[in-house]
Amino acid sequence: MSKVANTFSEVQNAGQLIRDIRKTRGVSVNELAQVTGLACSVISKFERGKTDIQFSSMIKILSAMSLTLEDLCHSAVFDEFLINELVEKAYQFKNDPVMLKNILDEIQQRDMLLRQERVFKLILIMRINTSQLCPIEVNDYFDNLEELLTFDAYLALLAEPFLSRRIGLRIAKAVSRYQGQRPQIMAAVFDAFVDRIV
């Protein structure tokens, strides 16, 4: 069974977080229901981890509680998002072939790999073998990105020594949109690829 399919715990974690914050702030379920337009039973079941919730309803609750998606990310809600942890770990140990091999072994145990996970796997193989040949799938991945997200930023930094100048330029342009308040990982990508803009 794919580990991706087992993500209901994140829903339960989010519900518990909302409940804890709501209680800390002295907001009743009834008050939250009035502000969001959601039924009390929907909010209550979600907070107790008894049901999933639509994303639009989640946004209403977050907005009413003055919470952002970033607040969720800094909580323990997404602790079980293994692939994100693995890509961060791979970046941290990018020069340690033994650690990269362990991460690769963990990825290969998954039943099914999504495209970004397949690209991650290929990048790990390149780093372990110090191969100078960048697979077409890796180039295509970065060539077709509309925007650079956190996971992609880690991938770009891991793949940087193997990417063509053209792909590096594309990544540099994508990350330059994050001027101002750049997350730390975006700043690292900018620093790694900025020389490709000039």
CSV table of C-alpha atoms in Angstrom, one decimal:
chain,number,residue,atom,x,y,z
A,1,MET,CA,0.0,0.0,0.0
A,2,SER,CA,1.3,3.4,-0.9
A,3,LYS,CA,2.4,5.7,2.0
A,4,VAL,CA,0.8,8.6,0.1
A,5,ALA,CA,-2.7,7.1,0.6
A,6,ASN,CA,-2.3,7.1,4.4
A,7,THR,CA,-2.6,10.9,5.0
A,8,PHE,CA,-5.8,11.1,7.1
A,9,SER,CA,-3.6,11.6,10.1
A,10,GLU,CA,-2.8,15.1,8.7
A,11,VAL,CA,-6.5,15.9,8.6
A,12,GLN,CA,-6.8,14.7,12.2
A,13,ASN,CA,-3.8,16.8,13.2
A,14,ALA,CA,-5.2,19.9,11.5
A,15,GLY,CA,-8.6,19.4,13.2
A,16,GLN,CA,-6.9,19.1,16.6
A,17,LEU,CA,-4.8,22.2,15.9
A,18,ILE,CA,-7.9,24.2,15.0
A,19,ARG,CA,-9.7,22.9,18.1
A,20,ASP,CA,-6.8,23.8,20.4
A,21,ILE,CA,-6.4,27.3,19.0
A,22,ARG,CA,-10.2,27.9,19.1
A,23,LYS,CA,-10.4,26.9,22.7
A,24,THR,CA,-7.3,28.9,23.6
A,25,ARG,CA,-8.8,32.0,22.0
A,26,GLY,CA,-12.2,31.4,23.7
A,27,VAL,CA,-14.1,30.9,20.5
A,28,SER,CA,-17.0,28.5,20.7
A,29,VAL,CA,-17.9,26.0,17.9
A,30,ASN,CA,-21.2,27.9,17.5
A,31,GLU,CA,-19.4,31.3,17.0
A,32,LEU,CA,-17.0,29.7,14.5
A,33,ALA,CA,-19.9,28.2,12.6
A,34,GLN,CA,-21.7,31.6,12.5
A,35,VAL,CA,-18.6,33.3,11.1
A,36,THR,CA,-17.7,30.6,8.5
A,37,GLY,CA,-21.2,29.6,7.5
A,38,LEU,CA,-20.4,26.0,8.2
A,39,ALA,CA,-22.5,23.7,10.3
A,40,CYS,CA,-21.5,23.2,13.9
A,41,SER,CA,-21.5,19.4,13.3
A,42,VAL,CA,-19.1,19.8,10.4
A,43,ILE,CA,-16.6,21.8,12.5
A,44,SER,CA,-17.0,19.5,15.5
A,45,LYS,CA,-16.5,16.3,13.5
A,46,PHE,CA,-13.5,17.8,11.8
A,47,GLU,CA,-11.9,19.0,15.1
A,48,ARG,CA,-12.3,15.5,16.5
A,49,GLY,CA,-10.8,13.9,13.5
A,50,LYS,CA,-14.0,12.0,12.6
A,51,THR,CA,-14.3,13.4,9.1
A,52,ASP,CA,-12.4,15.1,6.3
A,53,ILE,CA,-13.2,18.6,5.3
A,54,GLN,CA,-13.3,20.4,1.9
A,55,PHE,CA,-10.4,22.7,1.2
A,56,SER,CA,-12.7,25.7,0.8
A,57,SER,CA,-14.2,25.0,4.3
A,58,MET,CA,-10.6,24.7,5.7
A,59,ILE,CA,-9.8,28.1,4.2
A,60,LYS,CA,-12.9,29.6,5.8
A,61,ILE,CA,-11.9,28.2,9.2
A,62,LEU,CA,-8.3,29.4,8.9
A,63,SER,CA,-9.4,32.8,7.9
A,64,ALA,CA,-11.9,33.1,10.8
A,65,MET,CA,-9.2,32.0,13.2
A,66,SER,CA,-6.7,34.4,11.7
A,67,LEU,CA,-4.4,31.5,10.7
A,68,THR,CA,-2.4,31.1,7.5
A,69,LEU,CA,-1.3,28.0,5.6
A,70,GLU,CA,2.2,28.9,6.8
A,71,ASP,CA,0.9,28.6,10.4
A,72,LEU,CA,-0.2,25.1,9.5
A,73,CYS,CA,3.2,24.3,8.0
A,74,HIS,CA,5.0,25.4,11.2
A,75,SER,CA,2.8,23.2,13.3
A,76,ALA,CA,3.1,19.4,13.5
A,77,VAL,CA,0.2,19.0,11.1
A,78,PHE,CA,2.3,17.8,8.2
A,79,ASP,CA,4.8,15.7,10.2
A,80,GLU,CA,4.1,12.6,8.1
A,81,PHE,CA,4.8,14.1,4.7
A,82,LEU,CA,7.8,11.7,4.3
A,83,ILE,CA,8.8,12.8,0.7
A,84,ASN,CA,9.3,16.4,1.8
A,85,GLU,CA,11.4,15.3,4.7
A,86,LEU,CA,13.5,13.1,2.5
A,87,VAL,CA,14.2,15.9,-0.1
A,88,GLU,CA,15.3,18.2,2.7
A,89,LYS,CA,17.5,15.5,4.3
A,90,ALA,CA,19.0,14.8,0.8
A,91,TYR,CA,19.9,18.5,0.5
A,92,GLN,CA,21.4,18.5,4.0
A,93,PHE,CA,23.5,15.5,3.2
A,94,LYS,CA,24.0,16.2,-0.6
A,95,ASN,CA,27.8,15.3,-0.4
A,96,ASP,CA,27.3,12.1,1.6
A,97,PRO,CA,26.8,9.2,-0.8
A,98,VAL,CA,26.0,6.7,1.9
A,99,MET,CA,23.1,8.9,3.3
A,100,LEU,CA,21.9,9.6,-0.2
A,101,LYS,CA,21.9,5.9,-0.9
A,102,ASN,CA,19.8,5.3,2.2
A,103,ILE,CA,17.3,7.9,1.1
A,104,LEU,CA,17.2,6.4,-2.4
A,105,ASP,CA,16.5,2.9,-0.8
A,106,GLU,CA,13.6,4.4,1.1
A,107,ILE,CA,12.1,6.0,-2.0
A,108,GLN,CA,12.4,2.8,-3.9
A,109,GLN,CA,10.2,1.0,-1.3
A,110,ARG,CA,7.2,3.1,-2.3
A,111,ASP,CA,4.6,1.4,-4.4
A,112,MET,CA,4.2,4.3,-6.8
A,113,LEU,CA,6.2,7.4,-7.5
A,114,LEU,CA,4.7,10.6,-8.7
A,115,ARG,CA,6.6,12.6,-11.3
A,116,GLN,CA,8.4,14.8,-8.8
A,117,GLU,CA,9.4,11.7,-6.8
A,118,ARG,CA,10.8,10.0,-9.9
A,119,VAL,CA,12.8,13.2,-10.7
A,120,PHE,CA,14.0,13.2,-7.1
A,121,LYS,CA,15.1,9.5,-7.5
A,122,LEU,CA,17.0,10.3,-10.7
A,123,ILE,CA,18.7,13.3,-9.0
A,124,LEU,CA,19.8,11.1,-6.1
A,125,ILE,CA,21.2,8.5,-8.6
A,126,MET,CA,23.2,11.3,-10.3
A,127,ARG,CA,24.6,12.6,-7.0
A,128,ILE,CA,25.5,9.1,-5.8
A,129,ASN,CA,27.2,8.1,-9.1
A,130,THR,CA,28.5,11.7,-9.7
A,131,SER,CA,27.2,11.3,-13.2
A,132,GLN,CA,27.6,14.3,-15.5
A,133,LEU,CA,24.7,13.2,-17.7
A,134,CYS,CA,21.4,14.7,-16.7
A,135,PRO,CA,18.4,12.5,-17.7
A,136,ILE,CA,15.9,14.1,-20.1
A,137,GLU,CA,13.1,13.6,-17.5
A,138,VAL,CA,15.0,15.9,-15.0
A,139,ASN,CA,15.6,18.6,-17.6
A,140,ASP,CA,12.0,18.4,-18.8
A,141,TYR,CA,10.8,18.7,-15.2
A,142,PHE,CA,12.6,22.0,-14.6
A,143,ASP,CA,11.9,23.2,-18.2
A,144,ASN,CA,8.1,22.9,-17.6
A,145,LEU,CA,7.7,24.3,-14.1
A,146,GLU,CA,5.4,27.3,-14.1
A,147,GLU,CA,6.7,28.3,-10.6
A,148,LEU,CA,9.3,27.0,-8.2
A,149,LEU,CA,7.8,25.6,-5.0
A,150,THR,CA,9.7,24.5,-1.9
A,151,PHE,CA,10.1,20.9,-3.0
A,152,ASP,CA,11.3,22.0,-6.4
A,153,ALA,CA,13.8,24.4,-4.8
A,154,TYR,CA,15.4,21.5,-3.0
A,155,LEU,CA,15.4,19.4,-6.2
A,156,ALA,CA,17.0,22.3,-8.1
A,157,LEU,CA,19.8,22.7,-5.5
A,158,LEU,CA,20.5,18.9,-5.6
A,159,ALA,CA,20.5,18.9,-9.4
A,160,GLU,CA,22.4,22.1,-9.8
A,161,PRO,CA,25.8,20.6,-10.8
A,162,PHE,CA,24.2,18.6,-13.5
A,163,LEU,CA,21.8,21.1,-15.1
A,164,SER,CA,22.5,22.8,-18.4
A,165,ARG,CA,23.0,26.6,-18.5
A,166,ARG,CA,19.6,27.0,-20.1
A,167,ILE,CA,17.8,25.1,-17.4
A,168,GLY,CA,19.7,27.0,-14.7
A,169,LEU,CA,18.7,30.3,-16.3
A,170,ARG,CA,15.0,29.2,-16.3
A,171,ILE,CA,15.3,28.3,-12.6
A,172,ALA,CA,17.1,31.6,-11.8
A,173,LYS,CA,14.2,33.5,-13.5
A,174,ALA,CA,11.6,31.5,-11.7
A,175,VAL,CA,13.2,32.1,-8.3
A,176,SER,CA,13.8,35.8,-9.0
A,177,ARG,CA,10.0,36.3,-8.6
A,178,TYR,CA,10.5,35.7,-4.9
A,179,GLN,CA,12.3,39.0,-4.4
A,180,GLY,CA,11.7,40.6,-1.1
A,181,GLN,CA,10.4,38.1,1.5
A,182,ARG,CA,12.0,35.0,0.1
A,183,PRO,CA,11.8,31.8,2.1
A,184,GLN,CA,15.3,30.7,3.1
A,185,ILE,CA,15.4,27.8,0.6
A,186,MET,CA,14.4,30.2,-2.2
A,187,ALA,CA,17.3,32.5,-1.2
A,188,ALA,CA,19.6,29.5,-1.4
A,189,VAL,CA,18.4,28.7,-4.9
A,190,PHE,CA,18.7,32.3,-5.9
A,191,ASP,CA,22.3,32.4,-4.7
A,192,ALA,CA,23.1,29.1,-6.5
A,193,PHE,CA,21.7,30.2,-9.8
A,194,VAL,CA,21.9,34.0,-9.9
A,195,ASP,CA,25.1,34.0,-11.9
A,196,ARG,CA,23.1,32.4,-14.8
A,197,ILE,CA,21.0,35.6,-15.2
A,198,VAL,CA,24.0,37.8,-16.0
